[in-house]
């Protein structure tokens, strides 16, 4: 046995049971806490990376929207018609709105004509859904086109009359059934 200075016997250090339990818990829980901190940092990194991709997508969408707006303006699709009230488009507009002032319209393409329908002249509750044919234009006098077809998705169509005058039609959705029909017809024409 060893002796301490002054001749007293030396004994091993005594660790109390609660102290020993604390050391054991720290030894076990500290790596778990470090793992959770690492996972949290990785989650923050993943969110940052995803948000940067989302920001890039948002910037690309904004660029596309800006280009689409420029194309609409360049093709004068932001105007109702060509401005000539004496041309076929202007006269058609005058007749069309004479039938009904309600803004809701229906445009239907058939193989030999363009059919336009509108609610009755005086619209009351639930009569807006009741459409009546207000105009039928033979395809020899006019055609429907999408000037932005294949360039940008758009909710705008144009009715072009045989005298060169035109009328812009705004659809409820960007890819309406008429847009899809025009796209299919474009693919089938060699």
PDB file of C-alpha atoms in Angstrom:
ATOM      1  CA  UNK A   1       0.000   0.000   0.000  1.00  0.00           C
ATOM      2  CA  UNK A   2       1.043   3.423  -0.655  1.00  0.00           C
ATOM      3  CA  UNK A   3       1.221   6.166   1.800  1.00  0.00           C
ATOM      4  CA  UNK A   4       0.489   9.799   1.385  1.00  0.00           C
ATOM      5  CA  UNK A   5       2.709  12.542   2.648  1.00  0.00           C
ATOM      6  CA  UNK A   6       2.536  12.478   6.380  1.00  0.00           C
ATOM      7  CA  UNK A   7       2.081   8.733   6.512  1.00  0.00           C
ATOM      8  CA  UNK A   8      -1.697   8.388   5.891  1.00  0.00           C
ATOM      9  CA  UNK A   9      -2.773   5.530   3.655  1.00  0.00           C
ATOM     10  CA  UNK A  10      -3.870   6.489   0.068  1.00  0.00           C
ATOM     11  CA  UNK A  11      -7.162   5.106  -1.126  1.00  0.00           C
ATOM     12  CA  UNK A  12      -8.836   5.392  -4.493  1.00  0.00           C
ATOM     13  CA  UNK A  13     -11.143   8.373  -5.190  1.00  0.00           C
ATOM     14  CA  UNK A  14     -14.793   7.747  -4.483  1.00  0.00           C
ATOM     15  CA  UNK A  15     -17.440   8.840  -7.047  1.00  0.00           C
ATOM     16  CA  UNK A  16     -20.896   9.158  -5.628  1.00  0.00           C
ATOM     17  CA  UNK A  17     -23.673   7.126  -7.355  1.00  0.00           C
ATOM     18  CA  UNK A  18     -25.577  10.201  -8.609  1.00  0.00           C
ATOM     19  CA  UNK A  19     -22.385  11.628 -10.045  1.00  0.00           C
ATOM     20  CA  UNK A  20     -21.684   8.349 -11.774  1.00  0.00           C
ATOM     21  CA  UNK A  21     -25.233   8.325 -13.211  1.00  0.00           C
ATOM     22  CA  UNK A  22     -24.745  11.892 -14.472  1.00  0.00           C
ATOM     23  CA  UNK A  23     -21.475  10.998 -16.182  1.00  0.00           C
ATOM     24  CA  UNK A  24     -23.129   7.966 -17.817  1.00  0.00           C
ATOM     25  CA  UNK A  25     -26.105  10.033 -19.029  1.00  0.00           C
ATOM     26  CA  UNK A  26     -23.866  12.740 -20.458  1.00  0.00           C
ATOM     27  CA  UNK A  27     -21.748  10.103 -22.173  1.00  0.00           C
ATOM     28  CA  UNK A  28     -24.878   8.646 -23.808  1.00  0.00           C
ATOM     29  CA  UNK A  29     -26.956  11.781 -24.444  1.00  0.00           C
ATOM     30  CA  UNK A  30     -24.232  14.102 -25.713  1.00  0.00           C
ATOM     31  CA  UNK A  31     -23.713  12.151 -28.987  1.00  0.00           C
ATOM     32  CA  UNK A  32     -27.510  12.005 -29.482  1.00  0.00           C
ATOM     33  CA  UNK A  33     -27.751  15.784 -29.018  1.00  0.00           C
ATOM     34  CA  UNK A  34     -24.856  16.296 -31.416  1.00  0.00           C
ATOM     35  CA  UNK A  35     -26.614  14.052 -33.961  1.00  0.00           C
ATOM     36  CA  UNK A  36     -29.825  16.092 -33.649  1.00  0.00           C
ATOM     37  CA  UNK A  37     -27.873  19.334 -34.105  1.00  0.00           C
ATOM     38  CA  UNK A  38     -26.214  17.907 -37.229  1.00  0.00           C
ATOM     39  CA  UNK A  39     -29.571  16.780 -38.630  1.00  0.00           C
ATOM     40  CA  UNK A  40     -31.033  20.221 -37.977  1.00  0.00           C
ATOM     41  CA  UNK A  41     -28.139  21.845 -39.830  1.00  0.00           C
ATOM     42  CA  UNK A  42     -28.601  19.447 -42.746  1.00  0.00           C
ATOM     43  CA  UNK A  43     -32.328  20.250 -42.824  1.00  0.00           C
ATOM     44  CA  UNK A  44     -31.568  23.987 -42.936  1.00  0.00           C
ATOM     45  CA  UNK A  45     -29.094  23.384 -45.758  1.00  0.00           C
ATOM     46  CA  UNK A  46     -31.674  21.338 -47.709  1.00  0.00           C
ATOM     47  CA  UNK A  47     -34.305  24.065 -47.263  1.00  0.00           C
ATOM     48  CA  UNK A  48     -31.849  26.688 -48.444  1.00  0.00           C
ATOM     49  CA  UNK A  49     -30.962  24.628 -51.537  1.00  0.00           C
ATOM     50  CA  UNK A  50     -34.633  23.978 -52.327  1.00  0.00           C
ATOM     51  CA  UNK A  51     -35.568  27.600 -51.823  1.00  0.00           C
ATOM     52  CA  UNK A  52     -32.810  28.664 -54.224  1.00  0.00           C
ATOM     53  CA  UNK A  53     -34.245  26.277 -56.838  1.00  0.00           C
ATOM     54  CA  UNK A  54     -37.703  27.684 -56.193  1.00  0.00           C
ATOM     55  CA  UNK A  55     -36.335  31.209 -56.533  1.00  0.00           C
ATOM     56  CA  UNK A  56     -34.724  30.236 -59.846  1.00  0.00           C
ATOM     57  CA  UNK A  57     -38.036  28.757 -61.051  1.00  0.00           C
ATOM     58  CA  UNK A  58     -39.886  31.904 -59.961  1.00  0.00           C
ATOM     59  CA  UNK A  59     -37.371  34.068 -61.841  1.00  0.00           C
ATOM     60  CA  UNK A  60     -37.810  31.895 -64.958  1.00  0.00           C
ATOM     61  CA  UNK A  61     -41.614  32.154 -64.680  1.00  0.00           C
ATOM     62  CA  UNK A  62     -41.350  35.931 -64.303  1.00  0.00           C
ATOM     63  CA  UNK A  63     -39.107  36.117 -67.396  1.00  0.00           C
ATOM     64  CA  UNK A  64     -41.581  33.972 -69.365  1.00  0.00           C
ATOM     65  CA  UNK A  65     -44.492  36.154 -68.252  1.00  0.00           C
ATOM     66  CA  UNK A  66     -42.610  39.284 -69.271  1.00  0.00           C
ATOM     67  CA  UNK A  67     -41.771  37.807 -72.689  1.00  0.00           C
ATOM     68  CA  UNK A  68     -45.406  36.715 -73.139  1.00  0.00           C
ATOM     69  CA  UNK A  69     -46.636  40.232 -72.303  1.00  0.00           C
ATOM     70  CA  UNK A  70     -44.174  41.695 -74.828  1.00  0.00           C
ATOM     71  CA  UNK A  71     -45.345  39.218 -77.488  1.00  0.00           C
ATOM     72  CA  UNK A  72     -48.996  40.069 -76.781  1.00  0.00           C
ATOM     73  CA  UNK A  73     -48.203  43.761 -77.197  1.00  0.00           C
ATOM     74  CA  UNK A  74     -46.103  43.128 -80.342  1.00  0.00           C
ATOM     75  CA  UNK A  75     -48.984  41.234 -81.981  1.00  0.00           C
ATOM     76  CA  UNK A  76     -51.502  43.899 -80.801  1.00  0.00           C
ATOM     77  CA  UNK A  77     -53.414  41.241 -78.871  1.00  0.00           C
ATOM     78  CA  UNK A  78     -53.859  43.755 -76.061  1.00  0.00           C
ATOM     79  CA  UNK A  79     -56.234  45.714 -78.332  1.00  0.00           C
ATOM     80  CA  UNK A  80     -59.866  44.726 -78.896  1.00  0.00           C
ATOM     81  CA  UNK A  81     -59.761  45.169 -82.683  1.00  0.00           C
ATOM     82  CA  UNK A  82     -57.781  46.897 -85.386  1.00  0.00           C
ATOM     83  CA  UNK A  83     -59.549  50.212 -84.722  1.00  0.00           C
ATOM     84  CA  UNK A  84     -61.321  50.603 -88.063  1.00  0.00           C
ATOM     85  CA  UNK A  85     -65.079  50.819 -87.373  1.00  0.00           C
ATOM     86  CA  UNK A  86     -65.885  50.748 -91.093  1.00  0.00           C
ATOM     87  CA  UNK A  87     -64.021  47.457 -91.702  1.00  0.00           C
ATOM     88  CA  UNK A  88     -65.635  44.028 -91.238  1.00  0.00           C
ATOM     89  CA  UNK A  89     -64.287  43.587 -87.673  1.00  0.00           C
ATOM     90  CA  UNK A  90     -65.606  46.978 -86.512  1.00  0.00           C
ATOM     91  CA  UNK A  91     -69.027  46.411 -88.077  1.00  0.00           C
ATOM     92  CA  UNK A  92     -69.150  42.927 -86.602  1.00  0.00           C
ATOM     93  CA  UNK A  93     -68.379  44.341 -83.138  1.00  0.00           C
ATOM     94  CA  UNK A  94     -71.204  46.853 -83.443  1.00  0.00           C
ATOM     95  CA  UNK A  95     -73.687  44.121 -84.422  1.00  0.00           C
ATOM     96  CA  UNK A  96     -72.353  41.692 -81.807  1.00  0.00           C
ATOM     97  CA  UNK A  97     -72.772  44.060 -78.869  1.00  0.00           C
ATOM     98  CA  UNK A  98     -76.143  45.137 -80.211  1.00  0.00           C
ATOM     99  CA  UNK A  99     -77.428  41.618 -79.469  1.00  0.00           C
ATOM    100  CA  UNK A 100     -76.291  41.524 -75.855  1.00  0.00           C
ATOM    101  CA  UNK A 101     -74.193  43.750 -73.637  1.00  0.00           C
ATOM    102  CA  UNK A 102     -73.361  40.877 -71.279  1.00  0.00           C
ATOM    103  CA  UNK A 103     -69.583  40.226 -71.281  1.00  0.00           C
ATOM    104  CA  UNK A 104     -69.925  36.433 -71.314  1.00  0.00           C
ATOM    105  CA  UNK A 105     -69.615  34.989 -74.838  1.00  0.00           C
ATOM    106  CA  UNK A 106     -69.233  31.565 -76.383  1.00  0.00           C
ATOM    107  CA  UNK A 107     -67.083  30.916 -79.460  1.00  0.00           C
ATOM    108  CA  UNK A 108     -67.582  27.655 -81.364  1.00  0.00           C
ATOM    109  CA  UNK A 109     -65.672  26.513 -84.434  1.00  0.00           C
ATOM    110  CA  UNK A 110     -67.403  24.269 -86.959  1.00  0.00           C
ATOM    111  CA  UNK A 111     -65.883  22.979 -90.205  1.00  0.00           C
ATOM    112  CA  UNK A 112     -67.597  25.662 -92.288  1.00  0.00           C
ATOM    113  CA  UNK A 113     -68.267  28.590 -89.921  1.00  0.00           C
ATOM    114  CA  UNK A 114     -67.462  30.451 -86.705  1.00  0.00           C
ATOM    115  CA  UNK A 115     -70.429  30.582 -84.337  1.00  0.00           C
ATOM    116  CA  UNK A 116     -70.736  33.175 -81.585  1.00  0.00           C
ATOM    117  CA  UNK A 117     -73.345  32.950 -78.825  1.00  0.00           C
ATOM    118  CA  UNK A 118     -74.250  35.303 -75.997  1.00  0.00           C
ATOM    119  CA  UNK A 119     -76.829  35.517 -73.221  1.00  0.00           C
ATOM    120  CA  UNK A 120     -80.132  37.218 -74.080  1.00  0.00           C
ATOM    121  CA  UNK A 121     -80.192  41.013 -74.374  1.00  0.00           C
ATOM    122  CA  UNK A 122     -81.704  41.520 -70.918  1.00  0.00           C
ATOM    123  CA  UNK A 123     -80.034  39.176 -68.450  1.00  0.00           C
ATOM    124  CA  UNK A 124     -81.648  38.328 -65.141  1.00  0.00           C
ATOM    125  CA  UNK A 125     -80.680  35.787 -62.498  1.00  0.00           C
ATOM    126  CA  UNK A 126     -79.548  32.471 -64.052  1.00  0.00           C
ATOM    127  CA  UNK A 127     -80.136  33.655 -67.618  1.00  0.00           C
ATOM    128  CA  UNK A 128     -76.419  34.229 -68.167  1.00  0.00           C
ATOM    129  CA  UNK A 129     -76.048  30.473 -68.732  1.00  0.00           C
ATOM    130  CA  UNK A 130     -78.733  30.521 -71.455  1.00  0.00           C
ATOM    131  CA  UNK A 131     -76.889  31.311 -74.652  1.00  0.00           C
ATOM    132  CA  UNK A 132     -78.397  32.219 -78.001  1.00  0.00           C
ATOM    133  CA  UNK A 133     -76.558  32.329 -81.309  1.00  0.00           C
ATOM    134  CA  UNK A 134     -75.879  35.962 -82.170  1.00  0.00           C
ATOM    135  CA  UNK A 135     -73.610  35.517 -85.192  1.00  0.00           C
ATOM    136  CA  UNK A 136     -72.449  32.917 -87.679  1.00  0.00           C
ATOM    137  CA  UNK A 137     -69.487  33.814 -89.860  1.00  0.00           C
ATOM    138  CA  UNK A 138     -68.653  31.556 -92.828  1.00  0.00           C
ATOM    139  CA  UNK A 139     -65.011  30.432 -92.951  1.00  0.00           C
ATOM    140  CA  UNK A 140     -64.773  32.108 -96.352  1.00  0.00           C
ATOM    141  CA  UNK A 141     -65.219  35.470 -94.585  1.00  0.00           C
ATOM    142  CA  UNK A 142     -63.116  34.930 -91.444  1.00  0.00           C
ATOM    143  CA  UNK A 143     -60.764  32.547 -89.676  1.00  0.00           C
ATOM    144  CA  UNK A 144     -59.644  32.039 -86.068  1.00  0.00           C
ATOM    145  CA  UNK A 145     -55.918  32.084 -85.364  1.00  0.00           C
ATOM    146  CA  UNK A 146     -53.577  32.091 -82.390  1.00  0.00           C
ATOM    147  CA  UNK A 147     -50.675  34.421 -83.271  1.00  0.00           C
ATOM    148  CA  UNK A 148     -48.656  33.146 -80.294  1.00  0.00           C
ATOM    149  CA  UNK A 149     -49.197  29.455 -81.065  1.00  0.00           C
ATOM    150  CA  UNK A 150     -46.027  27.553 -80.299  1.00  0.00           C
ATOM    151  CA  UNK A 151     -44.290  30.634 -78.910  1.00  0.00           C
ATOM    152  CA  UNK A 152     -46.092  31.376 -75.637  1.00  0.00           C
ATOM    153  CA  UNK A 153     -49.213  30.019 -73.978  1.00  0.00           C
ATOM    154  CA  UNK A 154     -51.845  32.705 -74.186  1.00  0.00           C
ATOM    155  CA  UNK A 155     -55.514  33.287 -73.479  1.00  0.00           C
ATOM    156  CA  UNK A 156     -55.840  35.399 -76.650  1.00  0.00           C
ATOM    157  CA  UNK A 157     -57.190  34.415 -80.062  1.00  0.00           C
ATOM    158  CA  UNK A 158     -57.792  36.525 -83.124  1.00  0.00           C
ATOM    159  CA  UNK A 159     -60.667  36.423 -85.596  1.00  0.00           C
ATOM    160  CA  UNK A 160     -59.229  37.660 -88.896  1.00  0.00           C
ATOM    161  CA  UNK A 161     -61.743  38.783 -91.519  1.00  0.00           C
ATOM    162  CA  UNK A 162     -61.203  38.494 -95.274  1.00  0.00           C
ATOM    163  CA  UNK A 163     -60.608  42.259 -95.602  1.00  0.00           C
ATOM    164  CA  UNK A 164     -57.647  41.986 -93.181  1.00  0.00           C
ATOM    165  CA  UNK A 165     -59.403  43.535 -90.197  1.00  0.00           C
ATOM    166  CA  UNK A 166     -59.286  41.565 -86.962  1.00  0.00           C
ATOM    167  CA  UNK A 167     -60.881  41.147 -83.566  1.00  0.00           C
ATOM    168  CA  UNK A 168     -59.193  39.848 -80.381  1.00  0.00           C
ATOM    169  CA  UNK A 169     -61.005  37.245 -78.295  1.00  0.00           C
ATOM    170  CA  UNK A 170     -59.893  36.522 -74.717  1.00  0.00           C
ATOM    171  CA  UNK A 171     -60.651  33.005 -73.496  1.00  0.00           C
ATOM    172  CA  UNK A 172     -61.271  31.866 -69.920  1.00  0.00           C
ATOM    173  CA  UNK A 173     -58.146  29.696 -69.892  1.00  0.00           C
ATOM    174  CA  UNK A 174     -54.753  29.803 -71.542  1.00  0.00           C
ATOM    175  CA  UNK A 175     -55.152  26.475 -73.284  1.00  0.00           C
ATOM    176  CA  UNK A 176     -58.833  26.441 -74.216  1.00  0.00           C
ATOM    177  CA  UNK A 177     -60.368  23.811 -76.455  1.00  0.00           C
ATOM    178  CA  UNK A 178     -60.021  26.199 -79.397  1.00  0.00           C
ATOM    179  CA  UNK A 179     -56.289  26.626 -78.707  1.00  0.00           C
ATOM    180  CA  UNK A 180     -55.932  22.837 -78.618  1.00  0.00           C
ATOM    181  CA  UNK A 181     -57.915  22.513 -81.869  1.00  0.00           C
ATOM    182  CA  UNK A 182     -55.663  25.072 -83.577  1.00  0.00           C
ATOM    183  CA  UNK A 183     -52.564  23.238 -82.291  1.00  0.00           C
ATOM    184  CA  UNK A 184     -53.854  19.889 -83.636  1.00  0.00           C
ATOM    185  CA  UNK A 185     -54.726  21.482 -86.982  1.00  0.00           C
ATOM    186  CA  UNK A 186     -51.240  23.020 -87.178  1.00  0.00           C
ATOM    187  CA  UNK A 187     -49.638  19.600 -86.600  1.00  0.00           C
ATOM    188  CA  UNK A 188     -51.736  17.921 -89.316  1.00  0.00           C
ATOM    189  CA  UNK A 189     -51.101  20.584 -91.983  1.00  0.00           C
ATOM    190  CA  UNK A 190     -47.888  19.636 -93.859  1.00  0.00           C
TER     191      UNK A 190
END
